Each structure stands twice: as C-alpha cells, then as structure tokens.
Short mmCIF file of C-alpha atoms and ligand atoms in Angstrom, two decimals:
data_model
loop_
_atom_site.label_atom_id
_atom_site.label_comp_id
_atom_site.label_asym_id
_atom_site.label_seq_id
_atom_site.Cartn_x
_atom_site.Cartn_y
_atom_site.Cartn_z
CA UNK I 184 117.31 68.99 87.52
CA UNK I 185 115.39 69.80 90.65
CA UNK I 186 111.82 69.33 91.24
CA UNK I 187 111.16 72.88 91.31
CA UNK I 188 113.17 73.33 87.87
CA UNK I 189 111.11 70.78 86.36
CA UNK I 190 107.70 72.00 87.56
CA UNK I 191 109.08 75.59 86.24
CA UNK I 192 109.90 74.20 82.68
CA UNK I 193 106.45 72.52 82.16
CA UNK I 194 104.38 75.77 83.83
CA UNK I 195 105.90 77.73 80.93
CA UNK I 196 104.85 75.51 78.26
CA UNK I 197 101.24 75.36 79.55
CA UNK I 198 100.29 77.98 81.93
CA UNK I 199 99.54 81.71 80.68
CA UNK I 200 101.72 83.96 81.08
CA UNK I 201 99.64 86.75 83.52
CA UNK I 202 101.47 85.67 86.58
CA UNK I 203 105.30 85.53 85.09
CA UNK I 204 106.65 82.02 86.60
CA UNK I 205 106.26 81.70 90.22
CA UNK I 206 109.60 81.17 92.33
CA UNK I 207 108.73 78.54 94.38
CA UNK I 208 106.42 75.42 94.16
CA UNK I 209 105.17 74.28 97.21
CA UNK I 210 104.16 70.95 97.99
CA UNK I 211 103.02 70.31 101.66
CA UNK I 212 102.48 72.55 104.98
CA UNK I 213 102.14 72.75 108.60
CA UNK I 214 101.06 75.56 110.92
CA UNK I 215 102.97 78.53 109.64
CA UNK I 216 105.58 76.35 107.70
CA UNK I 217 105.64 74.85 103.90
CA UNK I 218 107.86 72.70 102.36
CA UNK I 219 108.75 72.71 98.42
CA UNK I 220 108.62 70.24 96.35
CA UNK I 221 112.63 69.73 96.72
CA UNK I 222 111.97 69.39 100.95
CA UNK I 223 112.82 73.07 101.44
CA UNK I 224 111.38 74.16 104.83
CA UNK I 225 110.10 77.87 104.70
CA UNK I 226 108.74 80.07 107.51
CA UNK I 227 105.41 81.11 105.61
CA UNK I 228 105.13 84.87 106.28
CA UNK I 229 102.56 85.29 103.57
CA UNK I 230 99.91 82.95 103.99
CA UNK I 231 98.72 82.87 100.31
CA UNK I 232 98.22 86.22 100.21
CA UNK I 233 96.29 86.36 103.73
CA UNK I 234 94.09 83.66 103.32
CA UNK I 235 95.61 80.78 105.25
CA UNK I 236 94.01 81.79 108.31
CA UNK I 237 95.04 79.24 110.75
CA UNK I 238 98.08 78.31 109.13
CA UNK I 239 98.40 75.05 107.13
CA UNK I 240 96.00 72.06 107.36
CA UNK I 241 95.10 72.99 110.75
CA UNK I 242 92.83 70.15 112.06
CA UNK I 243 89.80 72.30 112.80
CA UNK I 244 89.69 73.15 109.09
CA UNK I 245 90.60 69.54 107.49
CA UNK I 246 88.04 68.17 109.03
CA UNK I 247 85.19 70.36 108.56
CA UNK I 248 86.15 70.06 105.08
CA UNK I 249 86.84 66.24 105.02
CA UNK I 250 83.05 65.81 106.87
CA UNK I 251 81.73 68.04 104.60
CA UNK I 252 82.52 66.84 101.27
CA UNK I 253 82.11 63.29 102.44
CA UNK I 254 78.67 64.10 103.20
CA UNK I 255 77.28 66.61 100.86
CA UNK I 256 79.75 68.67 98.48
CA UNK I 257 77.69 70.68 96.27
CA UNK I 258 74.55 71.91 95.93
CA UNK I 259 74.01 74.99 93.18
CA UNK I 260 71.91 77.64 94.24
CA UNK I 261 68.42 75.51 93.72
CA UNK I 262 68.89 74.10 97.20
CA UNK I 263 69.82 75.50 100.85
CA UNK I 264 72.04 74.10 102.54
CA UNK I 265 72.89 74.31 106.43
CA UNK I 266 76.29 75.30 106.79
CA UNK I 267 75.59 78.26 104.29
CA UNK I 268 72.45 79.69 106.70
CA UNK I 269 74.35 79.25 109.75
CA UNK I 270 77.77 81.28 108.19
CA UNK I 271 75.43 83.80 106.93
CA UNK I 272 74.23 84.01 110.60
CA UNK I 273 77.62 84.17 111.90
CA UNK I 274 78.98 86.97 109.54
CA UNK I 275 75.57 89.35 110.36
CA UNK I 276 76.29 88.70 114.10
CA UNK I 277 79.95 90.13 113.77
CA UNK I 278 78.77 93.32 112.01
CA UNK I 279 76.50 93.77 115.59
CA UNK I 280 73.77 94.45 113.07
CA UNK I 281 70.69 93.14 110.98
CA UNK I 282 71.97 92.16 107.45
CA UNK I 283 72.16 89.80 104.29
CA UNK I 284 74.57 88.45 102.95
CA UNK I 285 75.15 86.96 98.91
CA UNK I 286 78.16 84.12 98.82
CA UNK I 287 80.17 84.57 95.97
CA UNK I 288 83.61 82.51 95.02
CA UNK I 289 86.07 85.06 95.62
CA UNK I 290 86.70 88.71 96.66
CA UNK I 291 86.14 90.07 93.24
CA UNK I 292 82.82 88.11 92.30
CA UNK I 293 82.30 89.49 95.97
CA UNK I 294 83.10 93.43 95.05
CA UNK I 295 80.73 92.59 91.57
CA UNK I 296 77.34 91.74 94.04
CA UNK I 297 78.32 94.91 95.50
CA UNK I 298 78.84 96.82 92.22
CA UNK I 299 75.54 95.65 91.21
CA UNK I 300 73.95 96.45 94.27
CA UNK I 301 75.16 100.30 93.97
CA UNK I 302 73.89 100.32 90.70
CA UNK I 303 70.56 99.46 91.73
CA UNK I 304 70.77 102.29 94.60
CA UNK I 305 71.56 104.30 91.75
CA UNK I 306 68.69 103.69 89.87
CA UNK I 307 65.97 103.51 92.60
CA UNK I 308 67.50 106.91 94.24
CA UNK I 309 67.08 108.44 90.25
CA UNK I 310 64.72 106.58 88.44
CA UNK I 311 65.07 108.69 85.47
CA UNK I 312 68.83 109.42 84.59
CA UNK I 313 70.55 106.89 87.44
CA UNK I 314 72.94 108.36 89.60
CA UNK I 315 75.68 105.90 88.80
CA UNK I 316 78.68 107.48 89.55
CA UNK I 317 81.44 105.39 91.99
CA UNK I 318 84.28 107.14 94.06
CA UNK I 319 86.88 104.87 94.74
CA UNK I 320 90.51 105.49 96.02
CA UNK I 321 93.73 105.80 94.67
CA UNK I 322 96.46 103.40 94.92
CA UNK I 323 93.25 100.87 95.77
CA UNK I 324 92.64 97.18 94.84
CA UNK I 325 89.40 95.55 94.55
CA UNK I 326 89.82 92.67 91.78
CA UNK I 327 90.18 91.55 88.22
CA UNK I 328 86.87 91.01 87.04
CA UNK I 329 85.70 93.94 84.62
CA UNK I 330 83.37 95.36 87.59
CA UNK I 331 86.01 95.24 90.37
CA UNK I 332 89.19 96.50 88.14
CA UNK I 333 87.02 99.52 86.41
CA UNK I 334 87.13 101.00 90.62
CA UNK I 335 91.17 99.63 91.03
CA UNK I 336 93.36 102.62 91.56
CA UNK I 337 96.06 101.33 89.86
CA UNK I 338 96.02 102.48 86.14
CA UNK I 339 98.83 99.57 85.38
CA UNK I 340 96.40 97.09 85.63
CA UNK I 341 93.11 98.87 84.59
CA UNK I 342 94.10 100.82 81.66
CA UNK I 343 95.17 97.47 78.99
CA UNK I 344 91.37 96.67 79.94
CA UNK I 345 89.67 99.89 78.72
CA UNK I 346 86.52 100.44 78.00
CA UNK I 347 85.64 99.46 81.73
CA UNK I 348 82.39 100.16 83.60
CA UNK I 349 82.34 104.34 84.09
CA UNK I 350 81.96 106.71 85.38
CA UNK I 351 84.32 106.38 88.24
CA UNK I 352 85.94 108.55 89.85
CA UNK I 353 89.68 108.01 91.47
CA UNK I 354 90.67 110.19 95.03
CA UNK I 355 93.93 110.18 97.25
CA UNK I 356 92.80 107.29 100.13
CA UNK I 357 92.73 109.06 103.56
CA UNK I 358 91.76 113.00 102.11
CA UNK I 359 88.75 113.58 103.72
CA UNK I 360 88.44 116.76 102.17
CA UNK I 361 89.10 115.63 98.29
CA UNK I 362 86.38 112.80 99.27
CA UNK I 363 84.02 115.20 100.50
CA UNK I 364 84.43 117.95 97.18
CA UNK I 365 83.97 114.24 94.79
CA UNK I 366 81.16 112.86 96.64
CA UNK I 367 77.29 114.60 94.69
CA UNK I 368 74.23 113.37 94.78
CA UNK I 369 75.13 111.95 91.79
CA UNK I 370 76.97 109.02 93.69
CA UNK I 371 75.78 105.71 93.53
CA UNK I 372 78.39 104.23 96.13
CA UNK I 373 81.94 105.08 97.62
CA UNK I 374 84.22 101.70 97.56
CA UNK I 375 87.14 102.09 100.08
CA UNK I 376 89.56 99.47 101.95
CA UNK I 377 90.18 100.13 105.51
CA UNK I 378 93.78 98.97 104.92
CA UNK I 379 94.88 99.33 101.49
CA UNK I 380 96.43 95.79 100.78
CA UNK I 381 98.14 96.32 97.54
CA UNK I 382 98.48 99.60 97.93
CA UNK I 383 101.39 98.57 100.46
CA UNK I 384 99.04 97.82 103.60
CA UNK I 385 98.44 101.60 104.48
CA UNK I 386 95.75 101.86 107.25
CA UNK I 387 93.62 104.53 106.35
CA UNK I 388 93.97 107.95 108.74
CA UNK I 389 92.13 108.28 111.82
CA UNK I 390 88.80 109.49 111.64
CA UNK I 391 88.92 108.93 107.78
CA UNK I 392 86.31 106.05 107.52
CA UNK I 393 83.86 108.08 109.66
CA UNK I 394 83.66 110.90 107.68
CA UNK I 395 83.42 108.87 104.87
CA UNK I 396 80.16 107.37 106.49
CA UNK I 397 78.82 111.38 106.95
CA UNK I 398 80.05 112.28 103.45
CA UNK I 399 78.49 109.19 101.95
CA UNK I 400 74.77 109.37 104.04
CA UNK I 401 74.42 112.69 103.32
CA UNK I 402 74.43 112.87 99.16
CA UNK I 403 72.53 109.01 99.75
CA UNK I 404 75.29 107.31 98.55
CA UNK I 405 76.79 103.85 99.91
CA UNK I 406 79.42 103.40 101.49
CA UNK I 407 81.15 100.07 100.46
CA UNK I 408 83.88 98.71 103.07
CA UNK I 409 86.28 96.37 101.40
CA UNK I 410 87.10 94.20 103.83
CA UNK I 411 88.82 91.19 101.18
CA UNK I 412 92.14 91.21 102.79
CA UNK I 413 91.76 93.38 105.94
CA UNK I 414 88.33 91.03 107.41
CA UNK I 415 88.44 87.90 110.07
CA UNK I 416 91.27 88.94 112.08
CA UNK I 417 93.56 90.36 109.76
CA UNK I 418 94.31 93.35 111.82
CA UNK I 419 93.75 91.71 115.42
CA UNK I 420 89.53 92.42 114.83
CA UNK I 421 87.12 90.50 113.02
CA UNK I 422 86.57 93.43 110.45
CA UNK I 423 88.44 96.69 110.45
CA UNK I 424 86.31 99.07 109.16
CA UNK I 425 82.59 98.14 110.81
CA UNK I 426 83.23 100.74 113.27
CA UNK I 427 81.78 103.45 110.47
CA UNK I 428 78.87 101.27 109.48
CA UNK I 429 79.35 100.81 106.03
CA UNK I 430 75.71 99.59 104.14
CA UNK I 431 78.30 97.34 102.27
CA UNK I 432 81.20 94.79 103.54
CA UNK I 433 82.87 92.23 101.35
CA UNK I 434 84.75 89.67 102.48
CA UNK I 435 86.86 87.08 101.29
CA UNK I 436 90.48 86.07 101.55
CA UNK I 437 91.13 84.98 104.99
CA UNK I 438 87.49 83.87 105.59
CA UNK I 439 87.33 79.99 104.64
CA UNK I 440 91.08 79.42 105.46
CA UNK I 441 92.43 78.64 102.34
CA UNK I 442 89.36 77.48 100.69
CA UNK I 443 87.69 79.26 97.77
CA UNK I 444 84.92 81.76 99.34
CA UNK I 445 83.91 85.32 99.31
CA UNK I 446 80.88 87.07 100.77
CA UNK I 447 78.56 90.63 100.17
CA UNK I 448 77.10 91.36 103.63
CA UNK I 449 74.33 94.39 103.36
CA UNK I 450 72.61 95.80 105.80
CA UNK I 451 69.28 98.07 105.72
CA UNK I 452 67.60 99.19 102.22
CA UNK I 453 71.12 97.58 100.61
CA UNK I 454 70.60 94.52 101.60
CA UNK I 455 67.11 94.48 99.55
CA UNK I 456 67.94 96.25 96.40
CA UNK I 457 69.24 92.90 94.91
CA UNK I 458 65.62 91.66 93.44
CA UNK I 459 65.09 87.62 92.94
CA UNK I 460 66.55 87.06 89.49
CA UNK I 461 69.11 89.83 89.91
CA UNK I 462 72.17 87.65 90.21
CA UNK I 463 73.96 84.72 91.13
CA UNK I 464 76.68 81.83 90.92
CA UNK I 465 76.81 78.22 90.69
CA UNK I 466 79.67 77.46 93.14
CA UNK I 467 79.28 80.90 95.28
CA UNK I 468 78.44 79.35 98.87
CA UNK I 469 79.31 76.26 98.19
CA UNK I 470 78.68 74.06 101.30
CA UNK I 471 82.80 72.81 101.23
CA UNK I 472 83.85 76.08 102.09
CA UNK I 473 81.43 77.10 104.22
CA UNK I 474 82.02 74.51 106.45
CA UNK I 475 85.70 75.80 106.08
CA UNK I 476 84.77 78.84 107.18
CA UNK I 477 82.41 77.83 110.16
CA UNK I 478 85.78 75.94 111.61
CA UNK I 479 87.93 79.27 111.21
CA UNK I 480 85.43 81.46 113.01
CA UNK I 481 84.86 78.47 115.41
CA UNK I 482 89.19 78.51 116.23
CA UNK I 483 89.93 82.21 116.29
CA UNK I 484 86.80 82.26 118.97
CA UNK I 485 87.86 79.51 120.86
CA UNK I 486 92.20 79.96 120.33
CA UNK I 487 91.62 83.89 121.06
CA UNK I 488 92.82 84.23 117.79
CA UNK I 489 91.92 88.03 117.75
CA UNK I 490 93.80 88.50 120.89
CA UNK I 491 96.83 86.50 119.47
CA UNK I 492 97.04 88.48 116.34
CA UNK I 493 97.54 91.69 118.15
CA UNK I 494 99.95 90.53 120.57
CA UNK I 495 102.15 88.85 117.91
CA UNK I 496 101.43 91.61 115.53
CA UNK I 497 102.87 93.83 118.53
CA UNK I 498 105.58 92.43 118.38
CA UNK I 499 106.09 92.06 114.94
CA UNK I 500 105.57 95.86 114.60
CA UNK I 501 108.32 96.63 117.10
CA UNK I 502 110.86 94.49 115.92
CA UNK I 503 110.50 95.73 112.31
CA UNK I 504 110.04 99.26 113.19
CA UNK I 505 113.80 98.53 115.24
CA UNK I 506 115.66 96.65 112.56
CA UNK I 507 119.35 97.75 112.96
CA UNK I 508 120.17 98.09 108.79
CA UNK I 509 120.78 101.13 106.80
CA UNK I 510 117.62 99.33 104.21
CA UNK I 511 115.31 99.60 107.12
CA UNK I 512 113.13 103.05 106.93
CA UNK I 513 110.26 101.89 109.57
CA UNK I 514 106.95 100.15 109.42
CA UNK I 515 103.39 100.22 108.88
CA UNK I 516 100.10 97.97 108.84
CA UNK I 517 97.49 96.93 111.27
CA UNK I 518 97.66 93.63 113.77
CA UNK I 519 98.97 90.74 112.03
CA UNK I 520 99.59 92.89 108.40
CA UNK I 521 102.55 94.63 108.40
CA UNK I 522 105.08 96.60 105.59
CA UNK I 523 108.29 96.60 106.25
CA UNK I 524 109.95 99.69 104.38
CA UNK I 525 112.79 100.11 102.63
CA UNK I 526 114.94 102.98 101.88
CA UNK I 527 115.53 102.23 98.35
CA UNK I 528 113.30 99.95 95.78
CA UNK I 529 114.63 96.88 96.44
CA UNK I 530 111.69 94.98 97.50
CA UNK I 531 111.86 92.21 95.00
CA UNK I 532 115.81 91.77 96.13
CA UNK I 533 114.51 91.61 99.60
CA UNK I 534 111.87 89.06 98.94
CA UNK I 535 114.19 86.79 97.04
CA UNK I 536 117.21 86.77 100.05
CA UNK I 537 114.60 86.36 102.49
CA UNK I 538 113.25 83.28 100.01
CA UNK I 539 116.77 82.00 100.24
CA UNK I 540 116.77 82.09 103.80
CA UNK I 541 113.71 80.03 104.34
CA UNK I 542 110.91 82.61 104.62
CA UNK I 543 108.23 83.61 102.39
CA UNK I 544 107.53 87.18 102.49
CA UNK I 545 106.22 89.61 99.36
CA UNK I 546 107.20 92.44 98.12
CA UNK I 547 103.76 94.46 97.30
CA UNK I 548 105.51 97.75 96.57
CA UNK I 549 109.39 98.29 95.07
CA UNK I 550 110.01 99.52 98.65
CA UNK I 551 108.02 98.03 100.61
CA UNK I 552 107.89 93.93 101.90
CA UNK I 553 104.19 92.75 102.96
CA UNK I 554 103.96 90.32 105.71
CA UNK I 555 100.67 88.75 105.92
CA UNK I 556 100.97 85.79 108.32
CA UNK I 557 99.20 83.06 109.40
CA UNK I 558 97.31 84.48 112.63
CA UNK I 559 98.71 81.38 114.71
CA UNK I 560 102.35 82.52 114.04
CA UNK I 561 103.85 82.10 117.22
CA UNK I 562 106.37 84.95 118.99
CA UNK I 563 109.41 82.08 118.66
CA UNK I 564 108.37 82.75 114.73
CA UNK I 565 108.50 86.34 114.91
CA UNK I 566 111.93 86.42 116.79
CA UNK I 567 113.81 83.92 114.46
CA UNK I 568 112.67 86.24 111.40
CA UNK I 569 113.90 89.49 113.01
CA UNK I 570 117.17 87.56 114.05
CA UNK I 571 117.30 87.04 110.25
CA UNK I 572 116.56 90.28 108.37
CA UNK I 573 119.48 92.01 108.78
CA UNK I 574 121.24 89.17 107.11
CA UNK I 575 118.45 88.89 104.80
CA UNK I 576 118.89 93.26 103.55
CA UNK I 577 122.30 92.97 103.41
CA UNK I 578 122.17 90.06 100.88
CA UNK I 579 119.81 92.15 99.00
CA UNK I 580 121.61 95.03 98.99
CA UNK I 581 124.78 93.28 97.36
CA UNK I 582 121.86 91.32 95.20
CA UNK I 583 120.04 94.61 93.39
C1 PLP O 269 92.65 90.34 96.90
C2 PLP O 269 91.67 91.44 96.97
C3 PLP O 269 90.55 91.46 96.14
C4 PLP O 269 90.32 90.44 95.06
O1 PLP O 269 90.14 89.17 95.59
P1 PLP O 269 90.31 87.87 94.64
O2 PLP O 269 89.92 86.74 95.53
O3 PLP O 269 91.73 87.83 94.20
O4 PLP O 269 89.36 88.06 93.50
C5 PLP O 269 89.64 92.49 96.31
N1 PLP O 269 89.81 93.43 97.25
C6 PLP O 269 90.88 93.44 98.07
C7 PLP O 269 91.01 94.49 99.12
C8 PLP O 269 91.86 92.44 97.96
O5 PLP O 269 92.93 92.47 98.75
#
C-alpha cells in the first residue's frame, strides 16, 4: 500500500468528516513545488489556498520563524511584543493612512473583530434600538465561525447552521444599484470582497467598490473590505480594494506565508469603537507569525514581488484566456488569481487530471479551476502548465 493510501486509511478512522478525505498528502516543498509523501513532484498552483506567499520554505521566512521561536515564541495578550508593533506599523503604512489594527489567528476570527466592531457602530450611531443590520454579497465568503458564516452568501454552508447572527441582508456582488436600494440608515456595516475568492475569483465591476464607499458614508454605515484572500499581493497590489477607503480591512491568508495569522486594520472613529475589555485572543498576534509576516512584506519589497505577480499573472491570463480545447470558455481573476473556465461542470475532473499530471490546481466552482499561486512562480512555471492543459481537459473530458 502506498504512503498516501495508508495516511488516507488512518485520516478516516480519526479525522472528522467536514473536509471529505483529502487527495493528496504532502510531505515536503520547495519554491512553487511539493512533493507527497510517495516522492511525487507537483507544480503547486494553489499555494494552500493563497497563503504560501513566497512559495515553500523560502529562506526569508524559515528563518524569521526559526529566530523567532528560538528566542521568544509566545507571549498572550498581557505582554507586547516587538515584532507585533512593528507589523502593525507596516500594515497602517500600506493603507497610506492612520489606523489600528487587532491580530487575530485567522481570516474568520479576523471578519469576527470586524463584526463586533460594526456592531458597536451600530449601537453608538442608535443608542436606543441599534442599527444592526449587515449587507453582505451574494455568492460571498467570509468564514466559518458563527459571526463570519451568518454574512457568507452561500446558503449551502450557512443554512445547516441556522439560527445565525441576523439581520443580514444578501445582494448580487457588483449591482451598485441593488446595493444602493439595501443600504438605510439602519446599516451597521456593508462586508464585501474586492475579488470574490470562493465565489470563483470574480473581481468586482469597475467603479463598484467606490460607490459602495458613497452608498455606505452616506446612511453612516461601514464599509468592511475583505481583503482575506485578495490582500499582500494577491492581485499584483498589496491590497485590492484600499483604493475606496474602506473604515474596515481584514487580512489574512497570504499575510504570514503559511503561518497562522489574520489581522482587523481600522481606520478613523472604527478603529476606536472596540473599548478595552471588548475582545480578544490568546494566540491572535502571536510573535511566531509575526515575524513570518515581517519577512514576507520584507521579500515582496525587496524581490519586487508586486511587480512579479503582475507580469507572471500577465501571462498566466493570456495563456489561459488562449487555451486551444473545446473545455476552455476564457478566464477571469486579478494578478496572480486566476479562474480558468470551463464550458461544462467538470471542474473536479479537471482538478484531478491536472493532479495526475503533477500540478495542484482547485476547482472552486463545478466550472471553474482556481489558480492561486505562489507569487514567486516563475514564467518557465507558467509555460510548462499551459503546455499541459490541453492534455490535462482532454483527460477530463473522457474522465467525467
Ligand atoms: C478564506 C477566507 C476567509 C476565512 O479565512 P479562514 O482563515 O479560513 O478562517 C474569509 N474571507 C475570505 C475572503 C476568504 O477567502
């Protein structure tokens, strides 16, 4: 029996059963390439669901990490620690203006400071009856905790869960005008993605996130940019919705590289309504993956990283958007976050042929493949996968 098998067989006796049995297990990696636990090289074109930054134990992260857990790993929230102030510092500075920022784990416990902080807006801007109402997209993904899924979009998930947090309210991401007729000044806070992630990476329309901002400031609600999947470089900039400043950015995936962190950066009144005593988290911050995340914003300065990811993502783009195969219906996404689409639902088909041909890719939608790449993927990367895919949707085709 293979490794793998074996590994599969003892998951299923002890693991729950919320993610099904993964496919693959991996066991080591390099740049934008893993190996399994059998020695099967794969072209990672996934990155952990867009967190491995800079690829696989890239040096600049490994040894922030190895320095700082050799020299302080932990602190709780009773202490402050360096590498914590200075992130904070850094992550203000790339929003271009004043702000706070809460560390939390993960991008839900990240989304949750936020809830909570548009529940306090609600109250102080309607002391009496709270103006607690949420507007949050369709087809949107913000987390699993009770908090985050009650403003997910996708009733699959939420609805098993009911009674969640209310009232919300659900409109079509990138209708201006349904946002506008759902916004009152009832509204605690609008949460929208700049790039819907699970929603099948869909950028939102041009000139949608602005008027979101006008809609938003003028009922005095907040406007909540989650920025989980689509922040630090994703899309070739360090966020991808700050141009509408948003009172409210979370971050969290891609930020520490691969180690466990999320952040809730505020600006203004926002930034303040979260009172000493209000909330908090043992791990949230912890000094480990800040110093993770110090080295990530350190490398994507210094390697043009930003620059990189829109080149490459370029490229990408074009050379899905031309895929010679009848499966092929075009593209869409933002820098290094692209869908490839397909003209029937065979996405799970396609992720399981491409699997077999050494890369790791996802499908997010039945008809749509997400590739979320390390941001150091080179252009030799990018050619030997579009060399592959039509090999890859034909195998799929004869597979589903
Ligand atoms: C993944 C994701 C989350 C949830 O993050 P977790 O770290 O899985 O809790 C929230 N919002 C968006 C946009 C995401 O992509």
């Amino acid at each position: 029996m293979s490794r793998t098998r074996e590994l599969q067989h003892r998951w299923q006796t002890v693991m729950m059963e919320n993610y099904g049995t993964p496919p693959v297990a991996l066991d080591h990696g390099r740049g934008a390439t893993v190996w399994d636990v059998d020695g099967r090289e794969y072209l990672d074109l996934i990155a952990g669901i867009a967190v491995s930054t800079l690829g696989h134990t890239h040096p600049a992260v490994a040894d922030a990490v190895t320095t700082q857990v050799s020299r302080l790993g932990h602190t709780s929230n009773l202490a402050i620690h360096g590498p914590g102030v200075e992130l904070a510092e850094r992550l203000v500075a790339i929003t271009g203006r004043p702000g706070r920022v809460f560390f939390s784990q993960d991008g839900a416990t990240a989304n949750e400071a936020a809830y909570k902080i548009a529940r306090r807006h609600g109250w102080t801007k309607d002391p009496a009856g709270g103006s607690l109402e949420i507007i949050a997209a369709e087809g949107s993904f913000h987390g699993r905790t009770m908090g985050a899924l009650s403003i997910t979009g996708n009733p699959a998930k939420r609805i098993p869960f009911d009674p969640l947090p209310t009232p919300v309210t659900f409109v079509p991401y990138g209708d201006a005008d349904a946002l506008a007729s759902a916004v009152t000044d009832r509204t605690a806070a609008v949460f929208l993605e700049p790039v819907q992630g699970e929603g099948g990476v869909i950028p939102a329309p041009p000139g949608y996130l602005a008027a979101a901002r006008r809609i938003t400031a003028a009922h005095d609600a907040l406007l909540v940019m989650d920025e989980v999947q689509s922040g630090i470089g994703r899309t070739g900039a360090w966020l991808a919705g700050d141009a509408a400043s948003p009172d409210v950015t979370t971050l969290a995936k891609g930020l520490a590289g691969g180690m466990p962190l999320g952040a809730c950066i505020a600006h203004g009144e926002a930034g303040l309504l979260l009172r000493p005593g209000d909330h908090g988290t043992t791990f949230g911050g912890n000094p480990v993956s800040c110093a993770a995340a110090l080295a990530v914003l350190d490398t994507i300065e210094k390697d043009d990283l930003l620059r990189h990811a829109t080149d490459v993502g370029q490229a990408l783009a074009e050379g899905l958007a031309g895929v010679d195969h009848p499966l092929a219906a075009g593209q869409r996404g933002a820098g290094l976050w692209r869908a490839l689409l397909l003209g029937e639902p065979v996405a799970p088909a396609v992720e399981t042929a491409a699997r077999e041909r050494g890369y790791l890719v996802n499908a997010v939608r039945p008809d749509a493949v997400r590739l979320a790449p390390p941001l150091v993927l080179t252009p030799d990367e990018v050619e030997r996968f579009l060399r592959d895919l039509p090999a890859i949707l034909t195998a799929a085709q004869g597979d589903s």
